[in-house]
Coordinates of C-alpha atoms in Angstrom, one line a residue:
M29 CA 0.1 -0.1 0.0
N30 CA 1.3 3.5 -0.8
Y31 CA 1.4 5.8 2.0
E32 CA 1.9 9.6 2.0
L33 CA 4.9 10.7 3.9
V34 CA 4.0 11.9 7.5
W35 CA 5.6 13.7 10.2
Y36 CA 5.2 12.1 13.6
K37 CA 4.8 14.3 16.6
E38 CA 6.6 13.2 19.7
E39 CA 6.4 14.7 23.1
S40 CA 10.0 15.1 24.8
N41 CA 10.5 15.2 28.4
N42 CA 10.3 19.2 28.3
S43 CA 7.1 19.1 26.3
K44 CA 8.8 20.3 23.2
K45 CA 7.4 18.8 19.9
L46 CA 9.9 16.8 17.8
F47 CA 9.3 15.8 14.1
R48 CA 10.8 13.1 12.0
L49 CA 9.8 11.5 8.5
S50 CA 8.4 8.0 8.1
E51 CA 6.7 6.1 5.4
K52 CA 4.6 4.1 7.9
T53 CA 1.9 5.3 10.1
D54 CA -0.2 4.2 12.9
E55 CA -3.6 5.5 13.6
K56 CA -2.8 5.8 17.4
E57 CA 0.2 8.1 16.6
K58 CA -0.2 11.9 16.2
F59 CA 1.0 12.9 12.5
E60 CA 0.7 15.4 9.9
Y61 CA 0.7 14.6 6.3
Y62 CA 3.6 15.6 4.1
S63 CA 3.6 15.1 0.3
K64 CA 6.4 13.9 -1.6
N65 CA 5.6 16.5 -4.3
D66 CA 6.3 19.2 -1.7
N67 CA 10.0 19.4 -2.2
N68 CA 12.5 22.0 -3.6
S69 CA 10.6 22.6 -6.7
I70 CA 7.9 24.3 -4.6
F71 CA 8.9 28.1 -5.3
N72 CA 5.6 29.5 -3.5
L73 CA 4.4 28.1 -0.4
T74 CA 0.7 28.6 -1.5
K75 CA 1.3 25.6 -4.1
M76 CA 2.0 23.0 -1.3
T77 CA -0.2 19.9 -1.0
Y78 CA -0.2 20.1 2.8
V79 CA 0.3 23.4 4.6
N80 CA 1.7 22.8 8.1
I81 CA 4.8 23.8 10.0
P82 CA 6.8 20.5 9.1
S83 CA 6.0 20.6 5.6
I84 CA 6.8 24.2 5.2
M85 CA 10.2 23.8 7.2
N86 CA 11.1 20.7 4.8
V87 CA 10.4 22.7 1.7
L88 CA 12.5 25.7 2.8
E89 CA 15.4 23.4 3.9
E90 CA 15.4 21.5 0.7
R91 CA 15.5 24.5 -1.2
Y92 CA 18.2 26.1 1.0
K93 CA 20.5 22.8 0.4
I94 CA 20.7 23.8 -3.3
N95 CA 21.3 27.4 -2.8
K96 CA 17.6 28.5 -3.5
I97 CA 17.5 30.9 -0.7
Y98 CA 14.4 32.7 -1.9
T99 CA 10.8 31.4 -1.7
F100 CA 7.5 33.2 -2.0
N101 CA 4.9 32.7 0.6
G102 CA 1.9 34.2 -1.4
K103 CA 3.2 37.9 -2.0
I104 CA 5.7 37.8 0.8
L105 CA 9.4 36.9 -0.1
I106 CA 11.2 34.7 2.4
S107 CA 15.0 35.1 2.4
I108 CA 17.2 32.6 4.3
N109 CA 20.8 34.0 4.9
P110 CA 23.2 31.4 3.3
F111 CA 26.4 33.0 5.2
K112 CA 28.3 32.5 2.1
K113 CA 28.6 34.1 -1.4
I114 CA 26.4 32.3 -4.0
N115 CA 26.1 33.2 -7.8
I116 CA 22.6 34.2 -8.0
Y117 CA 23.0 37.8 -8.5
S118 CA 25.1 38.2 -11.6
D119 CA 22.4 38.2 -14.3
L120 CA 20.5 41.6 -14.2
D121 CA 18.6 40.8 -17.4
N122 CA 15.7 38.6 -18.2
I123 CA 14.3 38.7 -14.7
D124 CA 11.0 36.4 -14.2
T125 CA 9.0 38.3 -11.9
E126 CA 7.1 35.1 -10.9
Q127 CA 10.2 33.5 -9.6
P128 CA 11.3 34.3 -6.1
H129 CA 14.2 36.5 -6.0
V130 CA 15.1 40.1 -4.6
Y131 CA 15.6 41.1 -8.2
S132 CA 12.1 40.0 -9.4
L133 CA 10.6 41.9 -6.3
A134 CA 12.6 45.0 -7.3
E135 CA 11.6 44.7 -11.0
T136 CA 8.0 44.3 -9.9
A137 CA 8.1 47.6 -7.8
Y138 CA 9.8 49.3 -10.7
L139 CA 7.2 48.3 -13.3
N140 CA 4.3 49.4 -10.8
S141 CA 5.9 52.8 -9.7
K142 CA 4.4 54.5 -12.7
Y143 CA 0.9 54.0 -11.0
K144 CA 2.0 54.3 -7.3
N145 CA 5.0 54.8 -5.0
Q146 CA 6.4 51.5 -3.9
S147 CA 7.8 50.5 -0.7
I148 CA 9.8 47.3 0.1
L149 CA 10.1 46.5 3.7
V150 CA 12.9 44.2 4.8
S151 CA 12.4 42.7 8.3
G152 CA 14.0 39.9 10.4
E153 CA 16.2 39.4 13.3
S154 CA 19.8 40.6 13.7
G155 CA 22.0 38.5 11.3
S156 CA 19.2 37.4 9.0
G157 CA 20.6 39.4 6.0
K158 CA 18.4 42.6 5.8
T159 CA 21.3 44.8 4.9
E160 CA 22.7 42.4 2.2
N161 CA 19.2 42.0 0.5
T162 CA 18.8 45.9 0.7
K163 CA 22.1 46.3 -1.1
Y164 CA 21.2 43.8 -3.8
I165 CA 17.9 45.6 -4.5
L166 CA 19.8 49.0 -4.8
N167 CA 22.5 47.4 -6.8
Y168 CA 19.7 45.9 -9.4
L169 CA 17.6 49.1 -9.6
C170 CA 20.7 51.5 -10.1
K171 CA 22.4 49.6 -12.5
K172 CA 19.4 49.1 -14.8
Y173 CA 17.5 52.2 -14.3
S174 CA 19.9 55.0 -13.2
V175 CA 20.1 58.2 -15.2
S176 CA 23.9 58.0 -15.1
D177 CA 26.8 55.7 -14.0
I178 CA 27.8 58.5 -11.6
L179 CA 24.7 58.6 -9.7
S180 CA 24.5 54.8 -9.7
K181 CA 28.0 54.5 -8.1
R182 CA 27.1 57.0 -5.5
I183 CA 23.8 55.4 -4.5
I184 CA 25.7 52.0 -4.2
G185 CA 28.8 53.4 -2.8
C186 CA 26.8 55.3 0.0
N187 CA 26.1 52.2 1.6
Y188 CA 29.6 51.5 2.2
L189 CA 29.9 54.7 4.2
I190 CA 26.9 54.6 6.2
E191 CA 27.8 50.8 7.2
L192 CA 31.2 51.9 8.1
F193 CA 29.8 54.5 10.5
G194 CA 26.5 52.8 11.5
N195 CA 27.4 49.1 11.7
A196 CA 29.3 47.1 14.2
K197 CA 30.1 43.6 15.4
T198 CA 27.5 42.2 17.9
L199 CA 27.0 39.0 19.6
R200 CA 24.5 37.9 16.8
N201 CA 25.8 39.4 13.7
D202 CA 29.4 40.5 12.6
N203 CA 28.0 43.5 10.6
S204 CA 25.0 44.5 12.4
S205 CA 23.0 47.7 11.5
R206 CA 22.8 49.9 14.7
F207 CA 20.3 52.1 13.1
G208 CA 17.3 52.0 10.7
K209 CA 17.3 53.6 7.1
F210 CA 14.5 54.4 4.7
I211 CA 16.1 54.8 1.2
Q212 CA 14.0 56.6 -1.5
L213 CA 15.1 56.2 -5.2
F214 CA 13.3 59.0 -7.2
I215 CA 12.0 58.4 -10.7
N216 CA 11.5 60.8 -13.6
N217 CA 10.6 59.6 -17.1
D218 CA 11.3 56.0 -16.0
Q219 CA 14.8 56.6 -14.8
I220 CA 16.2 57.0 -11.2
K221 CA 17.3 60.7 -11.1
G222 CA 18.2 60.9 -7.3
G223 CA 18.0 59.4 -3.9
K224 CA 17.6 60.2 -0.2
I225 CA 18.4 58.4 3.1
T226 CA 16.5 58.9 6.2
N227 CA 18.2 57.3 9.3
Y228 CA 16.5 56.4 12.6
L229 CA 17.7 55.8 16.2
L230 CA 21.5 55.3 15.9
E231 CA 22.6 53.3 19.1
K232 CA 24.7 56.1 20.6
S233 CA 25.4 54.0 23.9
R234 CA 27.8 51.8 21.8
V235 CA 30.1 54.6 21.4
S236 CA 30.9 54.6 25.1
F237 CA 30.6 51.1 26.2
V238 CA 31.1 47.7 24.4
N239 CA 30.7 44.2 25.6
K240 CA 33.8 42.2 25.4
L241 CA 32.8 39.9 22.7
E242 CA 31.4 42.8 20.7
K243 CA 32.9 45.8 18.9
T244 CA 32.2 49.6 18.6
Y245 CA 31.5 51.2 15.1
H246 CA 33.8 49.8 12.4
I247 CA 35.1 53.4 11.7
F248 CA 37.0 53.6 14.9
Y249 CA 39.2 50.7 14.1
L250 CA 39.8 51.7 10.6
S251 CA 40.8 55.1 11.8
L252 CA 43.7 53.6 13.6
M253 CA 45.4 52.1 10.6
D254 CA 48.8 52.9 9.7
H255 CA 48.0 55.3 6.5
D256 CA 49.7 58.5 5.2
K257 CA 46.4 60.4 5.1
L258 CA 45.7 59.6 8.8
K259 CA 49.1 60.6 10.2
K260 CA 47.9 64.2 10.7
Y261 CA 45.1 63.2 13.3
D262 CA 47.9 61.5 15.5
F263 CA 45.9 58.7 16.7
K264 CA 47.3 56.3 19.3
S265 CA 47.5 52.7 19.2
I266 CA 44.3 50.6 19.7
N267 CA 45.6 49.4 23.2
E268 CA 45.5 53.1 24.4
Y269 CA 41.9 53.5 24.1
V270 CA 39.8 52.1 26.7
V271 CA 36.5 51.8 24.8
L272 CA 38.5 49.9 21.9
N273 CA 40.9 47.9 24.3
N274 CA 38.0 46.4 26.2
S275 CA 36.3 44.9 23.1
N276 CA 37.0 41.9 20.7
F277 CA 39.3 44.1 18.4
N278 CA 41.2 41.0 17.1
Y279 CA 38.2 40.1 14.9
T280 CA 38.1 42.1 11.6
I281 CA 35.9 42.4 8.6
D282 CA 37.7 42.4 5.2
E283 CA 35.3 44.9 3.7
F284 CA 36.1 47.4 6.3
E285 CA 39.8 47.1 6.3
N286 CA 40.7 49.1 3.3
I287 CA 41.3 52.8 4.3
D288 CA 42.0 53.7 0.4
K289 CA 38.4 52.5 -0.5
L290 CA 36.9 54.9 2.1
F291 CA 38.8 57.8 0.8
E292 CA 38.0 56.8 -2.8
I293 CA 34.3 56.8 -2.0
M294 CA 34.5 60.1 -0.2
N295 CA 36.3 61.4 -3.3
N296 CA 33.3 60.3 -5.3
F297 CA 31.0 62.3 -2.9
N298 CA 33.2 65.3 -3.3
F299 CA 34.1 65.6 0.5
K300 CA 36.4 68.5 1.0
E301 CA 39.5 68.2 3.2
S302 CA 37.8 70.3 5.9
E303 CA 34.9 67.9 5.9
I304 CA 37.1 65.0 6.3
D305 CA 39.2 66.6 8.9
N306 CA 35.9 67.3 10.8
I307 CA 35.0 63.7 10.9
F308 CA 38.5 62.3 12.1
Y309 CA 38.9 65.0 14.5
K310 CA 35.5 64.1 16.1
I311 CA 36.6 60.6 16.4
K312 CA 39.8 61.5 17.9
I313 CA 38.1 63.7 20.6
I314 CA 35.7 60.9 21.4
L315 CA 38.5 58.2 21.9
E316 CA 40.7 60.7 24.0
F317 CA 37.7 61.9 26.2
L318 CA 36.5 58.4 26.8
N319 CA 39.9 57.7 28.5
I320 CA 39.3 60.3 31.0
T321 CA 39.0 59.3 34.7
S322 CA 39.5 62.4 36.9
L323 CA 38.6 66.2 36.7
E324 CA 42.5 67.1 36.3
E325 CA 42.8 64.8 33.4
L326 CA 39.6 66.4 31.7
K327 CA 41.2 70.1 32.0
T328 CA 44.5 68.6 30.7
K329 CA 42.7 67.1 27.7
I330 CA 40.8 70.2 26.8
N331 CA 43.9 72.3 27.2
N332 CA 46.0 70.1 25.0
H333 CA 43.1 69.9 22.2
K334 CA 42.2 73.5 22.3
E335 CA 43.1 73.8 18.4
V336 CA 41.1 70.7 17.5
L337 CA 38.1 71.7 19.7
N338 CA 37.8 75.3 18.1
L339 CA 38.0 73.6 14.7
L340 CA 35.0 71.7 15.7
N341 CA 33.2 74.9 16.9
L342 CA 33.5 73.5 20.6
E343 CA 34.7 76.4 22.6
P344 CA 37.0 74.9 25.3
T345 CA 35.9 77.0 28.4
Q346 CA 32.3 76.5 27.7
L347 CA 32.8 72.8 27.1
L348 CA 34.7 72.4 30.4
Q349 CA 31.9 74.3 32.3
S350 CA 29.2 72.2 30.6
L351 CA 30.7 68.9 31.6
T352 CA 31.6 70.0 35.2
T353 CA 28.7 72.0 36.4
K354 CA 25.0 72.1 36.6
T355 CA 23.1 75.4 36.4
F356 CA 19.6 75.7 37.7
K357 CA 17.2 78.6 39.0
M358 CA 15.8 79.1 42.4
G359 CA 13.3 82.0 42.1
L360 CA 15.2 84.9 40.3
E361 CA 18.6 83.6 41.4
T362 CA 20.7 81.4 39.0
I363 CA 22.8 78.7 40.9
V364 CA 25.8 77.0 39.5
K365 CA 26.8 73.8 41.2
N366 CA 30.0 72.0 40.8
L367 CA 29.5 68.3 40.0
E368 CA 31.1 65.2 41.5
I369 CA 33.6 63.1 39.5
N370 CA 30.9 60.4 38.8
E371 CA 28.6 62.9 37.4
I372 CA 31.4 64.4 35.2
L373 CA 32.1 61.1 33.9
I374 CA 28.4 60.4 32.9
N375 CA 28.4 63.9 31.2
I376 CA 31.5 63.0 29.2
K377 CA 29.9 59.8 28.1
S378 CA 26.9 61.8 27.0
F379 CA 29.1 64.4 25.2
C380 CA 30.9 61.7 23.2
E381 CA 27.7 59.8 22.2
D382 CA 26.3 63.0 21.0
L383 CA 29.3 64.1 19.1
Y384 CA 29.3 60.8 17.3
E385 CA 25.6 61.0 16.4
N386 CA 26.3 64.5 15.1
N387 CA 29.2 63.1 13.1
F388 CA 26.7 60.3 11.7
N389 CA 24.0 62.8 10.8
E390 CA 26.3 65.2 9.0
L391 CA 27.5 62.3 7.1
I392 CA 24.1 61.3 5.9
N393 CA 23.4 64.9 5.0
K394 CA 26.5 65.1 2.9
I395 CA 25.6 61.8 1.0
N396 CA 22.0 63.3 0.5
T397 CA 23.5 66.5 -1.2
S398 CA 25.3 64.3 -3.6
L399 CA 22.5 61.9 -4.6
G400 CA 20.7 64.2 -7.2
D401 CA 17.3 65.7 -7.2
E402 CA 14.1 64.6 -5.2
G403 CA 10.7 64.2 -6.6
T404 CA 7.2 62.9 -5.7
R405 CA 7.4 59.5 -7.5
Y406 CA 9.6 56.9 -5.8
I407 CA 10.6 53.3 -4.9
S408 CA 11.7 53.0 -1.5
I409 CA 13.5 50.3 0.6
L410 CA 13.1 50.0 4.6
D411 CA 16.0 48.2 6.3
I412 CA 15.4 48.6 9.9
F413 CA 16.6 46.9 13.1
G414 CA 15.2 43.5 13.8
F415 CA 13.4 42.7 17.2
E416 CA 16.0 42.1 19.8
I417 CA 16.2 40.0 22.8
F418 CA 19.3 40.1 24.9
E419 CA 20.4 39.0 28.4
N420 CA 20.2 42.6 29.3
N421 CA 17.7 44.8 27.4
G422 CA 17.6 48.6 27.9
Y423 CA 16.6 51.8 26.5
E424 CA 17.7 50.9 23.0
Q425 CA 15.9 47.6 22.9
L426 CA 12.8 49.3 24.2
C427 CA 12.8 51.6 21.1
I428 CA 14.1 48.9 18.7
N429 CA 11.3 46.5 19.7
Y430 CA 8.6 49.4 19.6
T431 CA 9.6 49.9 16.2
N432 CA 9.1 46.2 15.2
E433 CA 5.5 46.6 16.9
I434 CA 4.9 49.2 14.4
L435 CA 6.0 47.3 11.5
Q436 CA 3.9 44.3 12.7
Q437 CA 0.9 46.6 12.9
I438 CA 1.7 47.8 9.3
Y439 CA 2.1 44.3 8.1
N440 CA -1.2 43.2 9.7
Q441 CA -3.0 46.1 8.1
Y442 CA -1.7 45.5 4.8
I443 CA -1.8 41.8 4.4
F444 CA -4.9 40.9 6.4
E445 CA -7.2 44.2 6.5
N446 CA -6.3 45.6 3.1
E447 CA -6.7 42.3 1.3
Q448 CA -10.2 41.6 2.8
I449 CA -11.3 45.0 1.8
E450 CA -10.4 44.1 -1.7
Y451 CA -12.2 40.8 -1.5
E452 CA -15.3 42.6 -0.4
K453 CA -15.1 45.3 -3.2
E454 CA -14.7 42.5 -5.8
N455 CA -17.5 40.4 -4.2
I456 CA -15.4 37.3 -3.7
D457 CA -16.9 34.4 -1.7
W458 CA -14.5 34.0 1.1
K459 CA -14.4 33.4 4.9
K460 CA -13.3 36.3 7.2
I461 CA -9.7 35.7 8.5
E462 CA -9.5 36.3 12.3
Y463 CA -5.9 37.4 13.3
K464 CA -4.4 38.7 16.5
T465 CA -3.6 42.5 16.4
N466 CA -0.9 44.1 18.3
D467 CA -2.7 47.4 18.6
S468 CA -2.7 47.1 22.5
I469 CA 1.0 46.7 22.7
V470 CA 1.6 49.7 20.5
K471 CA -0.7 51.7 22.8
L472 CA 1.1 50.5 26.0
F473 CA 4.4 51.9 24.4
N474 CA 3.1 55.1 23.0
G475 CA -0.2 56.4 24.3
K476 CA -1.5 59.2 26.9
I477 CA -0.6 56.8 30.0
S478 CA 2.2 54.7 28.6
I479 CA 5.9 53.5 28.9
F480 CA 7.2 56.3 26.6
A481 CA 5.0 58.9 28.3
I482 CA 6.4 58.1 31.7
I483 CA 10.0 58.1 30.4
N484 CA 9.5 61.4 28.8
E485 CA 7.9 63.0 32.0
Q486 CA 10.9 62.1 33.9
S487 CA 13.4 62.9 31.2
I488 CA 12.0 66.7 31.0
L489 CA 12.0 67.1 34.9
G490 CA 15.2 68.5 35.9
A491 CA 15.3 66.0 38.9
G492 CA 13.8 63.1 36.9
K493 CA 14.8 59.6 38.1
D494 CA 15.1 56.0 36.7
E495 CA 13.6 54.7 39.7
I496 CA 10.4 56.5 39.4
I497 CA 10.1 55.5 35.8
F498 CA 10.4 51.9 36.9
N499 CA 7.8 52.4 39.8
S500 CA 5.3 54.1 37.5
I501 CA 5.5 51.5 34.7
T502 CA 5.0 48.6 37.0
K503 CA 2.3 50.2 39.1
N504 CA 0.2 52.1 36.5
L505 CA 0.2 50.2 33.1
N506 CA -1.6 47.2 31.7
K507 CA -1.0 44.1 34.1
E508 CA -1.8 41.8 31.1
L509 CA 0.9 43.0 29.1
I510 CA 3.6 44.1 31.8
Y511 CA 4.8 41.7 34.4
C512 CA 7.3 42.1 37.5
D513 CA 7.8 39.6 40.3
K514 CA 9.7 40.2 43.5
K515 CA 13.1 39.0 42.0
T516 CA 13.1 41.3 38.9
K517 CA 11.7 44.2 41.0
I518 CA 15.0 44.3 43.1
L519 CA 16.8 44.4 39.9
K520 CA 14.6 47.2 38.5
K521 CA 13.4 44.7 35.5
F522 CA 9.9 44.5 34.0
M523 CA 8.7 42.2 31.5
V524 CA 6.5 43.2 28.1
K525 CA 4.5 40.6 26.3
H526 CA 5.4 41.5 22.7
Y527 CA 3.8 39.9 19.7
A528 CA 7.2 37.9 19.1
G529 CA 7.4 36.8 22.7
P530 CA 8.3 38.1 26.3
V531 CA 11.1 40.5 26.6
E532 CA 12.5 41.6 29.9
Y533 CA 13.8 45.3 30.2
T534 CA 16.3 46.7 32.7
V535 CA 15.6 50.5 33.7
K536 CA 18.8 52.1 33.6
N537 CA 20.1 55.3 32.3
Y538 CA 16.8 56.0 30.7
V539 CA 16.6 59.6 31.8
R540 CA 20.2 60.3 30.6
K541 CA 19.7 58.4 27.3
N542 CA 16.3 60.3 26.6
R543 CA 17.3 63.8 27.3
I544 CA 18.2 65.9 24.1
K545 CA 19.7 69.3 23.4
S546 CA 16.9 70.9 21.3
K547 CA 15.5 74.4 20.6
S548 CA 12.2 72.9 19.3
K549 CA 9.2 73.3 21.7
K550 CA 7.6 70.0 20.3
I551 CA 10.7 68.0 20.4
K552 CA 11.7 67.8 24.1
T553 CA 13.4 64.3 24.2
N554 CA 14.8 61.6 22.0
L555 CA 11.7 59.7 22.2
H556 CA 9.7 62.7 21.0
Y557 CA 11.8 62.9 18.2
F558 CA 11.9 59.1 17.3
V559 CA 8.2 58.6 17.7
N560 CA 7.5 61.6 15.3
Q561 CA 9.9 60.1 12.7
L562 CA 8.1 56.7 13.1
S563 CA 4.8 58.4 12.7
L564 CA 5.7 60.0 9.5
L565 CA 7.3 56.9 8.2
K566 CA 4.0 55.1 8.9
K567 CA 1.7 57.7 7.3
E568 CA 4.1 57.5 4.1
L569 CA 4.1 53.7 4.1
D570 CA 0.1 53.7 4.4
K571 CA 0.0 55.7 1.2
N572 CA 2.3 53.4 -0.9
K573 CA 2.1 49.9 -2.4
C574 CA 4.1 47.8 0.1
Y575 CA 6.2 44.6 -0.5
F576 CA 7.5 42.3 2.3
I577 CA 10.8 40.6 2.5
R578 CA 11.1 38.2 5.7
C579 CA 14.7 37.4 6.3
I580 CA 15.5 34.3 8.2
K581 CA 18.5 33.4 10.2
P582 CA 19.2 29.5 9.8
N583 CA 21.5 29.0 12.5
S584 CA 23.3 30.9 15.6
E585 CA 26.6 30.0 14.5
N586 CA 26.6 32.1 11.5
T587 CA 27.9 29.0 9.5
S588 CA 27.1 28.3 5.7

């Protein structure tokens, strides 16, 4: 008798379900059918004989084994990081838009851009290949449809620059983007005539502190290389800078070890010598100041670097005062208080983080001025940080995971709500799909009484404290979505039940990290600025035709 292949379900000691293939079945056993035809020839999961978890995983694995890393799931493109170079990107012509590939998705977006603005959303956890897929999409569109080779080179080359300054080695990814980016390619007369990059939430804290198995931003290590063009900045050796010496600096990435490539790309973007000086002198000041351990050392550093500080529009006397004193008003009287050394060191860290963020933003602005004209018609790619769960999750992970909640909300709305509205318009006979929304979690983060509202309130107050933030969050917010027991309460930790699973957050340095130097009455904190950016992004995406690429990391060892 011929059997369909089946997946047996076995309960292990820890109640996790295991699956294995067999050609025999017993009615008493729990199993799910699996068809022999559901193999690596399936390029769209909607064509499967049986749709269940083991069958889907098997098809993806069988395709992965023969370097077919792309598979459609309906209109969604699944991409599995191969952790090796594979030859599937050389042919830019004769693209079959029915076959799963980033090129076919890019081509479809280009063909449809004449009717409506197009957006490709690339999502997935850290190390799943989001940035690489984004680069291949840009490469395809620019090489085929750019108005000139110069513009094409700049749009493709800008990735190297922003990765060098915005990417770093983490525990999960050797080249992790520590910021989000929204790249727009403006189209006129069916040709790409310009581009623009909008960046989101650079992880500033990585500038002043790095775990031993991680690294800070690639540019710091490249800046210390032995090269004639770098001699004028008089960098010391890597061992003499605390923030670099503590990190895993022996690990290198070949792509970011070529200083000549950096200067070549800067030349393509018409960087002036003064602009290059500005970049490297800021890096020098950051590295030097992060070594400071006493007030006397701070005074000496400022005195020794007066010329460089003036070059960077940082007046030495004012800088010293801002780092060592606190000014506040009592009635009509202005009081200046001298800070303790621990408070001064916190100020120095904040100063270095802000200086690096300023460096990064100026780099993005310089790139944008060289990417041609803007317009109203465009194709865009959103490459933004994946959901993060670490041993210690802080302010950055709170913002990153909120972003992913917003993206999930967009996905739900686009895939479920909008599709079903279309079915109703076309009078298609169908059964309404019930799905779980994450609206309550989004509201938990950003509403009138929410996590962000509590953090902002304490950040605006002169005497705001992290402890009050923790107490307010655990006492006043939705107990079904936020959890805190006696043990975690002592450690100032609370758990949020995200759509992707529970995450435990530590409340540490929230007030310091959320404060911002801004003259705007509306933008009072970093969260105000960030939430405003996300709101504008969501409004833009709501108007566009969206495509989704879901990137998957196949193993934790990053092995091919």
